[in-house]
């Protein structure tokens, strides 16, 4: 059996597999990349070859153009691809459409790179699947005990209740263009909101992609060409940056909402002038992270891009071997990406 570090190791370009000669979610152009999902901090253009799910490849093509890589290699969930003798299998991560964990096997060692993941139900993507492994490499975006996120239905219920309370005010919801916007729309539909939802132009292409993939978003209309004081009593969804600019002034006394796990931090909501913070995260919260560690019981846990210290201490108290990778180049969310990257 090989040493774990001989199968995967952190480098300035990202996690590198020497025997397979590929990187997972590299932060700079490389000859061969395995990409876990389409958010811009994990999926970058310019690689020689990209192995990912078909949906992730489609998202990258929407964001970067058809020439984002020299060669695409699509893998279905559960399908194993061999790269220079190393087996790579993509399994659902529950983060956004097409998101995957990268399961890497060689010479009796199994290592799982989680990418970004969550454990709760999401009507817009396949649910996380736990994979027994020797090493679990986990994100830690919300890796502190304070981050215990409420049920999604409660947060969407608060939005619907506000719409009833303030029928003359537009409700402007800031939501990341990939994953969060579509999830908010679907959760609203499940809550019984069947009226048209108005969307910023930056969301339209990704919305269409989700619908092509079988995610029914219901009636959507563009939030453009409107007269002043428009859309009282209606829902408008836009990238977070758009809610802060002149574009947002056209709506009728808008209630500014923001859908993010960070809305649990009241100071962040105040900084953005958010009247209705919606605690909706596409990342695992503290109970989900620790429950995943306890369920998998790997020989080692490697923790990356996030709040590492709290999880390292939890592992220590549980007698679990853990280390922090301290990889750089991964953002907390797909926030404030340049407009050309948000569709």
XYZ file of C-alpha atoms in Angstrom:
343
model
C 0.000 0.000 0.000
C 1.384 3.402 -0.962
C 1.645 6.364 1.380
C -1.293 8.762 1.181
C 1.000 11.659 0.196
C 2.254 9.606 -2.741
C -1.265 9.493 -4.200
C -2.351 13.092 -3.511
C -0.342 16.050 -2.285
C -0.965 19.789 -1.964
C 0.966 22.026 -4.371
C 0.711 25.740 -5.251
C -1.436 24.763 -8.261
C -3.783 22.625 -6.156
C -4.077 18.963 -5.152
C -1.790 16.908 -7.392
C -1.810 13.179 -8.087
C 1.774 12.227 -9.112
C 1.083 8.686 -10.391
C -1.943 9.843 -12.382
C -0.318 13.144 -13.392
C -3.463 15.210 -12.858
C -4.723 17.924 -10.513
C -8.069 18.224 -8.726
C -9.625 21.705 -9.037
C -6.302 23.378 -9.914
C -6.104 27.144 -9.427
C -3.885 27.681 -12.480
C -3.825 26.132 -15.982
C -2.456 22.562 -16.009
C -2.170 19.753 -18.558
C -4.928 17.630 -16.981
C -7.560 18.615 -14.425
C -10.335 16.810 -12.602
C -12.974 19.441 -11.787
C -15.515 18.833 -9.032
C -18.052 21.538 -9.937
C -18.625 24.679 -11.958
C -18.029 27.502 -9.463
C -15.291 29.791 -10.692
C -12.898 29.149 -7.801
C -12.835 25.420 -8.647
C -13.481 25.415 -12.398
C -11.028 27.556 -14.334
C -10.429 27.859 -18.054
C -7.177 27.067 -19.841
C -6.470 23.443 -18.857
C -5.236 21.026 -21.498
C -7.877 18.434 -20.563
C -10.782 18.479 -18.105
C -12.514 15.452 -16.593
C -15.846 16.347 -14.970
C -19.527 15.493 -15.070
C -21.393 16.399 -18.225
C -23.296 19.114 -16.353
C -20.105 20.693 -14.996
C -18.585 20.738 -18.474
C -21.747 22.412 -19.790
C -21.557 25.029 -17.022
C -17.908 25.739 -17.829
C -18.792 26.136 -21.511
C -21.538 28.637 -20.606
C -19.219 30.655 -18.414
C -15.969 30.564 -20.378
C -16.943 29.691 -23.944
C -16.694 26.449 -25.879
C -12.890 26.632 -26.013
C -12.408 26.643 -22.225
C -10.223 23.527 -22.573
C -8.452 21.668 -25.345
C -10.213 18.410 -24.498
C -13.334 17.576 -22.487
C -13.907 14.197 -20.892
C -17.363 13.669 -19.422
C -17.936 11.067 -16.717
C -21.316 10.015 -15.374
C -21.827 9.587 -11.637
C -20.405 6.218 -10.631
C -18.387 5.795 -13.834
C -14.694 5.008 -13.306
C -12.027 6.535 -15.541
C -8.414 5.367 -15.439
C -5.710 8.030 -15.737
C -2.211 6.568 -16.005
C -3.280 3.605 -13.889
C -5.114 5.663 -11.239
C -8.886 5.168 -10.983
C -11.056 8.284 -10.743
C -14.781 8.006 -9.981
C -17.150 10.965 -9.634
C -19.988 10.662 -7.116
C -22.603 13.281 -6.146
C -21.582 16.043 -3.727
C -24.973 17.731 -3.249
C -23.517 21.219 -3.807
C -24.875 22.439 -7.172
C -25.939 20.895 -10.473
C -23.286 18.430 -11.640
C -21.156 18.755 -8.510
C -19.099 15.710 -7.595
C -16.667 14.267 -5.141
C -13.552 12.869 -6.784
C -12.891 9.321 -5.567
C -9.264 8.440 -6.346
C -7.990 4.857 -6.010
C -4.584 3.298 -6.545
C -2.676 0.339 -5.066
C -5.167 -0.296 -2.276
C -5.602 3.346 -1.231
C -8.875 5.272 -1.615
C -8.897 9.051 -1.186
C -12.001 11.212 -1.605
C -11.803 14.899 -2.502
C -15.130 16.356 -1.429
C -15.005 19.577 -3.430
C -17.795 21.701 -1.955
C -20.686 19.704 -0.503
C -23.771 19.721 1.674
C -25.857 16.951 3.208
C -29.364 18.396 3.182
C -31.885 17.943 0.394
C -31.593 20.214 -2.648
C -34.272 19.963 -5.370
C -31.812 21.188 -8.033
C -29.021 18.604 -7.759
C -28.166 15.018 -6.828
C -27.733 14.319 -3.121
C -24.349 13.737 -1.477
C -23.289 10.081 -1.391
C -20.850 8.989 1.328
C -17.953 6.854 0.054
C -15.848 4.680 2.399
C -12.243 5.829 2.122
C -8.837 5.911 3.743
C -8.560 9.699 3.483
C -11.418 12.187 3.258
C -10.379 15.632 2.020
C -13.086 17.998 3.202
C -13.923 21.628 2.665
C -14.474 23.674 5.832
C -16.305 26.814 4.693
C -18.621 26.730 7.713
C -16.308 24.792 10.006
C -17.254 26.427 13.309
C -19.960 25.297 15.789
C -21.802 28.626 15.450
C -22.717 27.682 11.884
C -25.811 25.558 12.411
C -28.108 26.480 9.558
C -31.907 26.386 9.962
C -34.137 24.263 7.725
C -34.455 25.619 4.186
C -38.249 25.501 4.360
C -38.222 27.874 7.345
C -36.079 30.429 5.516
C -38.190 30.342 2.340
C -41.264 30.513 4.577
C -39.934 33.785 5.976
C -39.665 35.170 2.444
C -43.216 34.105 1.570
C -44.503 35.597 4.838
C -42.796 38.913 4.043
C -44.445 38.942 0.621
C -47.802 38.601 2.347
C -46.989 41.270 4.924
C -45.738 43.809 2.377
C -47.795 43.273 -0.793
C -46.850 46.689 -2.197
C -43.079 46.159 -1.947
C -40.863 44.330 -4.398
C -38.722 41.609 -2.802
C -35.224 41.711 -4.260
C -33.308 38.522 -3.422
C -29.532 38.448 -3.873
C -28.445 34.935 -4.828
C -25.306 33.554 -6.476
C -25.807 32.921 -10.171
C -24.864 29.236 -10.142
C -26.829 27.001 -7.818
C -28.226 29.391 -5.231
C -30.528 31.338 -7.564
C -32.032 28.171 -9.027
C -32.420 26.598 -5.597
C -34.242 29.651 -4.237
C -36.600 29.524 -7.225
C -37.331 25.816 -6.760
C -37.877 26.214 -3.013
C -40.295 29.059 -3.693
C -42.193 26.823 -6.130
C -42.364 24.061 -3.529
C -43.692 26.611 -1.033
C -46.584 27.345 -3.396
C -45.331 30.519 -5.103
C -46.608 29.951 -8.649
C -46.499 33.541 -9.919
C -43.814 34.610 -12.384
C -40.430 35.258 -10.779
C -38.395 38.098 -12.264
C -34.687 37.513 -12.873
C -31.640 39.637 -13.620
C -30.159 39.064 -17.061
C -26.981 37.584 -15.557
C -29.015 34.554 -14.428
C -30.805 33.755 -17.663
C -28.303 31.437 -19.353
C -27.698 29.328 -16.265
C -31.434 29.185 -15.584
C -31.951 27.815 -19.096
C -29.173 25.279 -18.548
C -30.835 24.038 -15.344
C -34.148 23.708 -17.146
C -32.497 21.744 -19.969
C -31.229 19.412 -17.255
C -34.769 18.805 -16.005
C -34.995 21.351 -13.157
C -38.419 22.992 -13.569
C -38.143 26.637 -12.505
C -41.682 27.627 -13.486
C -42.573 30.929 -15.173
C -39.651 33.383 -15.256
C -39.618 36.903 -16.666
C -36.737 39.332 -17.267
C -36.393 42.167 -14.760
C -35.564 44.672 -17.500
C -37.262 47.563 -19.250
C -39.379 48.366 -16.209
C -40.905 51.658 -15.187
C -39.980 53.217 -11.830
C -41.578 51.696 -8.730
C -42.148 48.402 -10.539
C -43.018 44.909 -9.336
C -44.648 45.614 -6.014
C -45.528 42.301 -4.399
C -43.280 40.322 -6.764
C -40.028 38.390 -6.330
C -36.906 39.552 -8.170
C -33.719 37.458 -8.061
C -30.333 38.914 -8.967
C -26.614 38.377 -8.315
C -25.597 39.950 -4.982
C -23.582 42.715 -6.648
C -26.600 43.844 -8.691
C -28.683 44.434 -5.572
C -26.247 47.192 -4.562
C -26.170 49.198 -7.800
C -28.440 51.600 -9.687
C -30.268 48.713 -11.352
C -32.038 47.980 -8.050
C -33.537 51.475 -7.735
C -36.301 50.797 -10.265
C -38.278 48.548 -7.926
C -41.122 49.519 -5.626
C -39.700 50.195 -2.124
C -37.699 46.963 -2.321
C -37.233 44.586 0.574
C -33.590 43.596 0.173
C -33.015 39.917 0.916
C -29.839 37.883 0.568
C -29.644 34.069 0.433
C -26.372 32.837 1.951
C -25.081 30.798 4.852
C -23.200 33.924 5.889
C -26.498 35.610 6.740
C -26.257 33.806 10.059
C -23.636 36.475 10.873
C -25.711 39.577 11.622
C -22.788 41.928 10.983
C -22.554 40.696 7.382
C -26.247 41.357 6.843
C -25.925 44.870 8.283
C -22.879 45.631 6.120
C -24.895 44.833 3.006
C -28.013 46.653 4.173
C -29.986 43.412 4.085
C -33.476 43.730 5.524
C -34.406 40.067 5.131
C -31.403 37.744 5.624
C -32.102 34.208 4.366
C -29.760 31.605 5.819
C -29.499 29.306 2.805
C -26.142 27.657 2.195
C -24.883 25.280 -0.482
C -22.104 24.163 1.887
C -22.231 21.736 4.798
C -22.696 23.422 8.162
C -20.925 22.327 11.353
C -23.347 19.468 12.211
C -23.183 18.188 8.626
C -19.387 18.334 8.519
C -18.895 16.534 11.821
C -21.643 13.984 11.070
C -19.901 13.196 7.774
C -16.578 12.681 9.523
C -18.212 10.424 12.106
C -20.022 8.426 9.420
C -16.985 7.847 7.208
C -14.408 7.196 9.961
C -11.456 7.407 7.550
C -7.888 6.814 8.651
C -7.161 10.506 8.066
C -9.133 13.670 7.398
C -7.496 16.461 5.431
C -9.209 19.839 5.795
C -9.007 22.644 3.281
C -10.275 26.110 2.294
C -12.258 27.270 5.268
C -12.369 27.356 9.060
C -9.873 24.580 9.714
C -9.034 25.119 13.388
C -12.434 24.176 14.818
C -12.609 20.942 12.846
C -9.030 20.046 13.721
C -9.916 20.419 17.403
C -13.086 18.325 16.964
C -11.023 15.586 15.315
C -8.457 15.719 18.114
C -11.153 15.271 20.761
C -12.611 12.318 18.829
C -9.225 10.649 18.371
C -9.371 11.211 14.620
C -6.127 11.899 12.733
C -6.496 15.177 10.819
C -4.375 17.816 9.125
C -4.932 21.188 7.482
C -3.830 21.535 3.854
C -4.125 25.331 3.729
C -4.643 25.421 -0.006
C -5.039 28.918 -1.412
C -7.169 30.291 -4.221
C -10.579 29.014 -3.131
C -13.252 31.541 -2.173
C -15.922 31.155 0.464
C -18.710 31.335 -2.102
C -19.079 32.090 -5.789
C -19.700 35.716 -4.844
C -18.999 38.848 -6.804
C -17.528 37.022 -9.798
C -16.974 39.274 -12.820
C -20.151 39.662 -14.857
C -18.730 37.688 -17.755
C -18.417 34.679 -15.444
C -21.931 34.697 -14.051
C -23.767 34.059 -17.281
